[in-house]
XYZ file of C-alpha atoms in Angstrom:
564
model
C 116.959 76.506 145.250
C 119.421 73.627 145.090
C 122.400 74.534 142.951
C 123.667 70.940 142.898
C 121.238 68.024 142.723
C 122.139 64.475 143.737
C 121.080 61.618 141.476
C 121.827 59.073 144.157
C 120.503 56.052 142.289
C 123.675 56.016 140.170
C 126.102 56.174 143.096
C 128.728 53.393 143.030
C 130.387 53.974 146.433
C 133.644 55.215 144.959
C 133.821 58.216 147.361
C 135.494 60.217 144.627
C 133.310 63.276 145.150
C 134.062 63.239 148.872
C 137.790 63.018 148.239
C 137.595 66.029 145.923
C 135.280 68.108 148.119
C 137.443 70.651 150.003
C 134.979 70.899 152.902
C 133.641 67.299 152.868
C 130.082 68.513 152.275
C 128.941 65.128 150.946
C 126.711 62.956 153.099
C 126.732 59.190 152.642
C 123.568 57.407 153.702
C 122.538 53.936 152.556
C 125.621 53.922 150.321
C 124.402 56.990 148.431
C 126.181 60.354 148.087
C 124.112 63.493 148.694
C 125.375 67.078 148.747
C 124.904 68.745 152.124
C 123.617 72.209 151.188
C 124.385 73.777 154.547
C 128.043 72.753 154.387
C 128.585 73.077 150.619
C 130.487 76.104 149.282
C 129.354 75.414 145.689
C 132.782 75.008 144.109
C 131.195 72.469 141.743
C 134.113 70.025 141.816
C 131.813 67.096 142.508
C 129.837 67.800 139.329
C 132.993 67.504 137.240
C 134.707 64.446 138.668
C 131.841 62.013 139.280
C 132.049 59.297 136.577
C 128.389 58.346 137.149
C 127.100 61.964 137.073
C 125.542 61.586 140.488
C 126.083 65.253 141.366
C 124.389 67.357 138.685
C 124.293 71.170 138.422
C 120.868 72.795 138.491
C 119.719 73.606 134.978
C 117.871 76.879 134.441
C 117.465 76.525 130.695
C 113.685 76.184 130.948
C 113.514 79.315 133.138
C 115.675 81.181 130.645
C 113.492 80.161 127.690
C 110.378 81.131 129.596
C 111.848 84.563 130.306
C 112.956 85.071 126.691
C 109.526 84.050 125.403
C 107.674 86.340 127.800
C 108.172 89.450 125.675
C 110.023 91.168 128.510
C 113.186 93.197 128.041
C 115.884 90.671 128.897
C 119.467 91.964 128.986
C 122.466 89.660 129.318
C 125.443 90.462 131.517
C 128.188 88.330 129.993
C 131.297 87.305 131.913
C 134.479 88.031 129.924
C 135.416 84.340 130.108
C 132.929 83.725 127.264
C 135.775 83.907 124.743
C 137.349 80.770 126.284
C 134.306 78.671 125.327
C 132.774 80.350 122.281
C 134.975 80.759 119.231
C 133.893 84.215 118.133
C 136.016 87.107 116.911
C 134.517 89.768 119.139
C 131.855 90.467 121.674
C 129.747 92.059 118.943
C 129.570 88.648 117.285
C 128.530 87.030 120.542
C 126.019 89.756 121.260
C 124.447 89.156 117.860
C 123.994 85.493 118.750
C 122.322 86.396 122.042
C 119.928 88.761 120.317
C 119.076 86.013 117.823
C 118.327 83.812 120.818
C 115.802 86.345 122.126
C 117.771 88.746 124.326
C 116.992 92.442 124.068
C 120.629 93.392 124.567
C 123.921 92.042 125.899
C 126.796 93.790 127.664
C 130.034 92.490 129.105
C 130.185 92.263 132.892
C 133.470 94.159 132.799
C 131.374 97.316 133.129
C 130.665 96.193 136.686
C 134.258 95.018 137.152
C 135.532 98.555 136.538
C 133.215 99.937 139.184
C 134.286 97.244 141.669
C 137.962 97.917 140.986
C 137.455 101.602 141.768
C 135.926 100.610 145.092
C 138.915 98.389 145.842
C 141.313 101.219 144.993
C 139.425 103.646 147.203
C 139.476 101.249 150.179
C 143.210 100.592 149.759
C 143.964 104.310 149.804
C 142.184 104.707 153.140
C 143.382 101.552 154.889
C 146.651 99.876 155.741
C 145.068 96.571 156.638
C 144.617 93.324 154.739
C 141.918 93.387 152.022
C 140.450 90.319 150.290
C 138.602 90.574 146.976
C 134.938 89.591 146.823
C 134.273 88.731 143.199
C 134.256 84.951 143.819
C 131.120 83.681 145.626
C 132.738 80.304 146.354
C 135.596 81.977 148.217
C 133.086 84.090 150.148
C 131.132 80.958 151.096
C 134.383 79.377 152.228
C 135.135 82.288 154.545
C 131.648 82.811 155.963
C 131.191 79.072 156.665
C 134.650 77.883 157.639
C 136.817 80.937 158.345
C 134.381 83.438 159.893
C 137.222 85.236 161.689
C 138.422 86.453 158.286
C 135.121 88.139 157.361
C 136.535 91.435 158.630
C 139.103 91.344 155.831
C 136.576 90.925 153.017
C 136.187 94.056 150.908
C 132.658 95.324 151.667
C 131.915 95.462 147.956
C 129.500 93.593 145.694
C 130.751 91.417 142.869
C 131.071 92.710 139.274
C 127.917 90.735 138.409
C 125.827 92.653 140.940
C 127.482 95.996 140.153
C 126.728 95.533 136.453
C 123.128 94.545 137.167
C 122.705 97.814 139.094
C 123.997 99.724 136.067
C 121.659 97.897 133.683
C 118.610 98.454 135.881
C 119.525 102.107 136.304
C 119.497 102.524 132.514
C 116.581 100.140 131.925
C 114.348 100.028 135.035
C 112.007 97.549 133.354
C 114.777 95.163 132.299
C 115.348 91.621 133.493
C 119.033 90.858 133.985
C 120.458 87.428 133.150
C 124.065 86.777 134.115
C 125.939 84.368 131.831
C 129.211 82.894 133.054
C 131.211 79.786 133.989
C 130.289 79.798 137.687
C 127.686 77.605 139.411
C 127.834 79.599 142.644
C 126.420 82.655 140.855
C 123.072 80.833 140.918
C 123.273 81.104 144.679
C 124.764 84.607 144.794
C 121.781 86.124 142.994
C 119.724 85.240 146.092
C 122.008 87.326 148.317
C 120.710 90.641 147.006
C 117.257 92.097 146.503
C 116.125 91.158 143.025
C 119.070 92.710 141.155
C 120.041 89.747 138.998
C 116.970 87.813 137.893
C 118.665 84.676 136.594
C 122.156 83.193 136.358
C 122.998 80.609 133.715
C 126.233 78.891 132.763
C 127.962 78.686 129.414
C 126.865 75.057 129.286
C 123.204 76.039 129.547
C 123.667 78.789 126.974
C 125.212 76.330 124.535
C 122.089 74.176 124.899
C 119.964 77.210 124.015
C 122.081 77.950 120.923
C 121.813 74.335 119.799
C 118.041 74.305 120.229
C 117.694 77.512 118.257
C 120.250 76.368 115.646
C 122.413 79.463 116.130
C 125.739 78.871 114.411
C 128.922 80.349 115.836
C 130.775 80.526 112.549
C 128.046 82.536 110.853
C 128.526 85.292 113.403
C 132.242 85.854 112.851
C 131.683 88.554 110.243
C 131.929 91.881 112.038
C 134.624 93.661 113.996
C 133.993 94.990 117.439
C 134.109 98.646 118.270
C 134.648 100.466 121.518
C 136.488 97.503 123.009
C 138.705 97.725 126.111
C 141.160 95.002 126.941
C 142.974 94.949 130.266
C 139.821 94.548 132.299
C 139.013 91.476 130.200
C 141.755 89.602 132.033
C 139.469 89.596 135.076
C 138.542 85.889 134.759
C 142.186 84.772 134.647
C 144.531 84.031 137.503
C 145.565 87.431 138.879
C 143.139 89.196 136.558
C 141.810 91.536 139.248
C 145.282 92.636 140.293
C 146.327 93.117 136.665
C 143.301 95.292 135.923
C 143.717 97.682 138.867
C 144.716 101.090 137.520
C 146.165 102.833 140.553
C 148.355 100.457 142.487
C 149.926 101.801 145.676
C 153.631 101.359 146.337
C 153.151 100.449 149.978
C 150.599 97.744 149.246
C 151.511 94.174 148.338
C 149.297 92.738 145.601
C 149.001 88.957 145.349
C 146.587 86.517 143.809
C 145.665 83.018 144.974
C 143.527 80.559 143.025
C 142.546 77.016 143.831
C 140.899 76.065 147.115
C 143.894 74.136 148.431
C 146.070 77.207 148.015
C 143.364 79.445 149.465
C 143.082 77.230 152.541
C 146.831 77.427 153.136
C 146.705 81.202 152.765
C 143.780 81.495 155.194
C 145.750 79.535 157.783
C 148.623 81.961 157.318
C 146.316 84.958 157.679
C 145.055 83.543 160.981
C 148.653 83.692 162.188
C 148.774 87.416 161.345
C 151.323 87.120 158.539
C 149.701 89.561 156.078
C 149.496 93.332 156.455
C 149.123 96.095 153.857
C 148.175 93.438 151.339
C 145.499 93.117 148.698
C 144.719 89.468 148.033
C 142.739 88.383 145.003
C 141.147 84.976 145.630
C 139.518 82.671 143.099
C 138.269 79.234 144.093
C 138.791 77.594 140.713
C 142.235 76.619 139.506
C 143.092 79.173 136.852
C 140.331 81.452 138.183
C 137.015 81.795 136.321
C 138.221 80.227 133.074
C 138.483 77.004 135.094
C 134.897 77.279 136.319
C 132.563 74.263 136.514
C 129.994 75.919 134.257
C 132.317 75.977 131.259
C 131.558 73.889 128.203
C 135.092 72.499 128.014
C 137.348 71.492 130.880
C 140.974 70.574 131.262
C 142.097 72.950 128.509
C 143.345 75.825 130.645
C 146.275 76.599 128.340
C 143.982 76.858 125.319
C 141.492 78.999 127.237
C 144.075 81.470 128.541
C 145.769 81.652 125.150
C 142.474 82.423 123.411
C 141.597 85.098 125.949
C 145.003 86.773 125.788
C 144.921 86.746 121.994
C 141.471 88.312 122.127
C 142.768 91.035 124.422
C 145.856 91.618 122.260
C 143.919 92.232 119.080
C 141.319 94.422 120.804
C 143.269 97.263 122.470
C 141.676 99.706 124.916
C 139.660 102.544 123.472
C 137.629 105.261 125.080
C 135.583 104.053 127.972
C 132.372 105.835 128.867
C 131.626 105.160 132.540
C 128.002 104.515 133.390
C 125.922 107.495 134.407
C 124.619 107.508 137.956
C 125.608 106.767 141.498
C 125.521 103.170 142.609
C 125.521 101.678 146.060
C 128.084 98.908 145.827
C 128.331 98.153 149.536
C 127.896 94.619 150.753
C 128.115 93.103 154.205
C 128.946 89.531 155.079
C 127.732 87.432 157.990
C 128.755 84.171 159.573
C 127.031 81.110 158.180
C 128.780 78.365 160.125
C 127.304 74.884 159.540
C 126.076 73.292 162.747
C 127.993 70.165 163.679
C 128.008 68.086 166.837
C 131.403 67.701 168.457
C 131.932 64.206 169.881
C 134.265 63.643 172.797
C 137.543 61.777 172.391
C 135.928 58.784 174.073
C 133.013 58.805 171.595
C 135.418 59.088 168.659
C 137.457 56.184 169.998
C 134.329 54.035 170.383
C 133.395 54.679 166.757
C 136.897 53.828 165.589
C 136.856 50.583 167.567
C 133.867 49.444 165.519
C 136.071 49.412 162.433
C 138.945 47.608 164.085
C 140.972 50.650 165.107
C 141.707 49.868 168.721
C 144.586 52.327 169.011
C 146.084 55.284 167.178
C 148.619 53.066 165.383
C 145.739 51.425 163.521
C 144.467 54.753 162.193
C 145.857 54.525 158.670
C 144.495 57.917 157.522
C 144.640 56.482 153.986
C 141.878 58.735 152.645
C 140.199 55.901 150.730
C 136.847 56.830 152.284
C 137.248 60.435 151.119
C 138.036 61.915 154.527
C 141.512 63.161 155.331
C 141.812 61.247 158.604
C 140.101 58.390 160.408
C 139.066 60.774 163.194
C 137.513 63.180 160.687
C 135.470 60.315 159.302
C 134.487 59.223 162.823
C 133.156 62.728 163.502
C 131.122 62.524 160.286
C 129.725 59.160 161.432
C 128.816 60.732 164.768
C 126.909 63.478 162.925
C 125.112 60.979 160.714
C 126.935 62.148 157.578
C 128.944 58.981 156.944
C 128.744 55.236 157.495
C 131.094 52.848 159.238
C 131.285 50.631 156.161
C 133.012 53.422 154.223
C 136.333 52.259 155.717
C 137.742 50.278 152.795
C 140.752 48.731 154.574
C 138.450 47.492 157.351
C 135.896 46.090 154.896
C 138.669 44.497 152.849
C 140.235 42.887 155.889
C 136.856 41.706 157.127
C 135.928 40.323 153.728
C 139.242 38.541 153.366
C 138.995 37.272 156.911
C 135.465 35.945 156.434
C 136.243 34.408 153.058
C 139.439 32.953 154.480
C 137.582 31.409 157.392
C 134.940 29.949 155.065
C 137.434 28.578 152.553
C 139.910 27.257 155.098
C 137.169 25.500 157.023
C 135.304 24.189 154.014
C 134.887 20.394 154.020
C 135.443 20.476 150.260
C 138.723 20.763 148.389
C 139.070 24.174 146.711
C 141.747 25.077 144.162
C 142.060 28.304 142.135
C 144.108 29.198 139.053
C 144.852 32.227 136.916
C 144.174 32.299 133.192
C 147.411 30.432 132.528
C 146.341 27.667 134.918
C 148.995 28.627 137.427
C 147.899 27.581 140.887
C 146.924 30.572 143.021
C 145.453 28.987 146.140
C 144.497 25.688 147.701
C 142.742 25.156 151.008
C 143.625 22.582 153.720
C 140.920 20.185 152.507
C 142.518 20.363 149.070
C 145.832 19.127 150.451
C 144.085 16.344 152.374
C 141.555 15.035 149.855
C 143.837 15.295 146.826
C 146.683 13.783 148.858
C 149.141 16.582 148.157
C 152.135 16.644 150.495
C 151.581 19.257 153.201
C 155.165 20.519 152.965
C 154.731 21.640 149.352
C 154.198 25.363 148.846
C 151.810 26.581 146.164
C 154.733 27.559 143.949
C 156.063 23.996 144.013
C 152.830 22.139 143.313
C 152.344 20.771 139.817
C 148.592 20.257 139.809
C 148.705 18.123 136.653
C 150.120 15.367 138.832
C 147.097 15.458 141.096
C 144.032 16.370 139.028
C 142.928 16.404 135.411
C 142.950 20.010 134.102
C 141.213 19.211 130.822
C 137.850 20.742 131.828
C 139.607 23.866 133.042
C 141.431 24.216 129.727
C 138.197 23.842 127.759
C 136.500 26.635 129.720
C 139.430 29.059 129.483
C 139.846 28.428 125.741
C 136.161 29.112 125.130
C 135.447 25.618 123.862
C 132.854 25.457 126.628
C 130.617 28.504 126.512
C 129.368 28.059 130.065
C 131.056 29.824 132.970
C 129.894 27.141 135.408
C 130.206 23.370 134.988
C 129.171 20.642 137.415
C 129.983 16.999 136.840
C 130.799 13.728 138.610
C 134.401 12.543 138.222
C 136.658 9.713 139.326
C 140.273 10.227 140.320
C 141.647 6.765 139.725
C 144.937 7.609 141.428
C 143.024 8.049 144.636
C 140.276 5.538 143.888
C 137.863 8.306 144.884
C 134.763 9.881 143.478
C 134.040 13.640 143.480
C 131.333 16.086 142.523
C 133.340 18.735 140.685
C 132.085 22.330 140.237
C 134.216 24.656 138.078
C 133.596 28.411 137.949
C 135.346 30.679 135.420
C 135.354 34.433 136.115
C 136.286 35.805 132.698
C 136.526 39.460 133.682
C 139.141 38.599 136.271
C 140.781 35.827 134.257
C 140.293 33.584 137.271
C 139.032 30.006 137.543
C 138.475 27.770 140.517
C 137.234 24.270 141.240
C 135.396 22.778 144.201
C 135.814 19.033 144.801
C 133.207 17.370 146.993
C 134.271 13.906 148.073
C 131.380 11.496 147.375
C 133.403 8.274 147.615
C 131.368 6.856 150.521
C 128.118 7.703 148.801
C 129.279 6.225 145.507
C 130.561 3.075 147.251
C 127.249 2.582 149.013
C 125.419 3.205 145.774
C 127.526 0.626 143.945
C 126.909 -1.849 146.795
C 123.168 -1.217 146.581
C 123.237 -1.567 142.818
C 125.078 -4.924 143.124
C 122.632 -6.039 145.807
C 119.701 -5.082 143.611
C 121.261 -6.989 140.703
C 121.812 -10.135 142.779
C 118.317 -9.872 144.205
C 116.848 -9.683 140.719
C 118.841 -12.746 139.596
C 117.738 -14.727 142.642
C 114.128 -13.633 142.131
C 114.257 -14.678 138.465
C 115.661 -18.096 139.397
C 112.949 -18.572 142.023
C 110.241 -17.550 139.597
C 111.553 -20.005 137.013
C 111.587 -22.807 139.594
C 108.077 -21.980 140.766
C 106.807 -21.893 137.218
C 108.177 -25.363 136.585
C 106.462 -26.645 139.708
C 103.195 -25.064 138.707
C 103.453 -26.559 135.274
C 104.081 -30.071 136.718
C 101.164 -29.732 139.108
C 98.972 -28.476 136.314
C 99.937 -31.470 134.177
C 98.969 -33.958 136.887
C 95.790 -32.109 137.630
C 94.950 -32.133 133.942
C 95.048 -36.025 133.689
C 92.884 -36.497 136.786
C 90.284 -34.045 135.589
C 90.024 -35.845 132.231
C 89.421 -39.237 133.846
C 86.877 -37.755 136.231
C 85.075 -36.098 133.339
C 84.737 -39.430 131.483
C 83.414 -41.229 134.597
C 80.855 -38.570 135.335
C 79.693 -38.445 131.741
C 79.079 -42.196 131.746
C 77.274 -41.937 135.087
C 75.065 -39.206 133.673
C 74.123 -41.319 130.723
C 73.172 -44.213 133.063
C 71.112 -41.898 135.156
C 69.369 -40.379 132.123
C 68.601 -43.859 130.639
C 67.939 -46.296 133.480
C 66.760 -48.975 131.016
C 70.140 -49.117 129.366
C-alpha cells in the first residue's frame, strides 16, 4: 500500500517538499511532485510542509471502522505519546474512550517496549561492538536503503509495536491488533512481519473517529489510573530508550540521536569507525516520536514534552507483571537499495550545459530546485526524476533575457512605474519617440515633462476600475499621435504604458479626410452648376413645346374639318 499519496493536481512548483526530503525521494514530472516509493524512507516531512497538501498520508479510518463494526475482538496497542495529543488524566481515561469507540480492549505499547529493552540489555552484555536501536522504522529504512553497510550494527530485535502485538495475540489468539501512534512509517512496518499487527493508524485518524462518534475527552477525565509505571513512558521522547534501560553497563557509552540531519552525520562518523562499545538510540523525528507526522498538533514540542513528563511524574512506577510466555523477538534486516543509473561526468556536464552551466564556476548549488547541488539535480534529470526547468536561476535569467530582448527591440515606446509613479524602466524606443535625452539616467528623468500622467493617476487611485485602458492621444510637444495602452498590475503595485507612434497614419488620415472634404465641395458646386444648366435647357424646351402643341392642334382641327 502507498503510505503517502500525491495529489499532484495542486502542485505549484515550489519544490518545498524536495528541499525538506532528506533522501530527495520526490520525482518531478510535468511540473508535478510525486513521492518515489522505492526511494522514500517514510519520514512524512513532505506531508507536513506542503502548503497545497499535495503529499497526503494514507488514511485507514474506513478500514478501522470496518474492523470495529465487524464484531471481532479488536485490541488497541497505544503508543505512550498519546498523552501529548489527547488531554486525558490517565491511560484508563483514554482506554475508556477507545472502548466507547468499539475496541474490545486497549493496552499501552510500553509492554512491548519493556521486552525490547531486555533484549537490548542482553545483547549489550554479550557484545562489545556498536549497537543501534530498532524501534524507529524510518531510521531502519534509512539504513537499509542508503547505509546498507551499517545493517550489521542494527539490533536484531523487533520494535515495541511488534513485540506488544505478539503478547496480545499470545493472550488473545483470536484478537485483531490495531497500533495507534504518531508514526506514518508504522503503516509500512506492519507489512514487514507475518500478520502480527493488523492495522496501524495515527492519532490524527483516531481523532477523526472520536469526532464522528462524538466521544468527548473531558467527559472521560473522571477516574484515576491504577497499576501505572512511569519511566518506560519516556520512550517516545528524545533519549527515551536510553533513559528507560534498567541495567546500564559501565563500559558502554549510551547516546541518543534524533532528527535525520543529525542521524546522517552520525552515520558518516560510524562509517569512519569512530564508535565502539556504544549503544545508539536513533529516532528520525526531531524530538523523537512526540514530533511524529501522525500527531494531531505540530510545532509544540515543549508543550508535548512537558505534558508527558508531568504525566509520568504524577503516575509513579508500581508493580509490573511481565507477560506470560516466551516470545521470539528476533528480526533480520536486508539491503533495499533503490536502483539508480549513474551517469558519467561527461553526461552530467552535458545536462548542466543545457541550463547554462558551462563550467564548474557556474554551478551555484543554491538549492532553489530542492537538490543540494547542481550535479545532484543533473543525476536526477538523467534518471528521469527531475526536469531541466527546475533550475530557477537559469529560468529567471532566461526569462529576463527574453523579456529584455523583446522590450529593448520593441518598435513601441515602453515606460513602467511603481505605485508612486516613480519611473522604473524605459526602453530605447521610449527615449527616441518621446525625445528624452539619451544621457539621462532613469533616476534623473522627470516623466511629467515628457508625457501626461493623468490616466496613470486615475488607474492607480481607483477612479478607473479597469486594469487595462487603450486610447488615442496627441502629444502636442512632439506634434505626434500615439495609440496608448496602459496596464495596471494591482497585486504588484506596478503600472506600465505602451506608446505606439501612429503619426504617419494619422497624418495620412487627416490628408484623406481633407481631400474627401474638398472633393465633396467641388462635387456640390458642379452639381449646382449642372442643375442650373438643366433648368435653363428645360425652360427653353418648355416654350418650344408649347408653340408646337398649338400649331399641331390647329392642324388637327383643319384636318378634322376640311370644310372650315
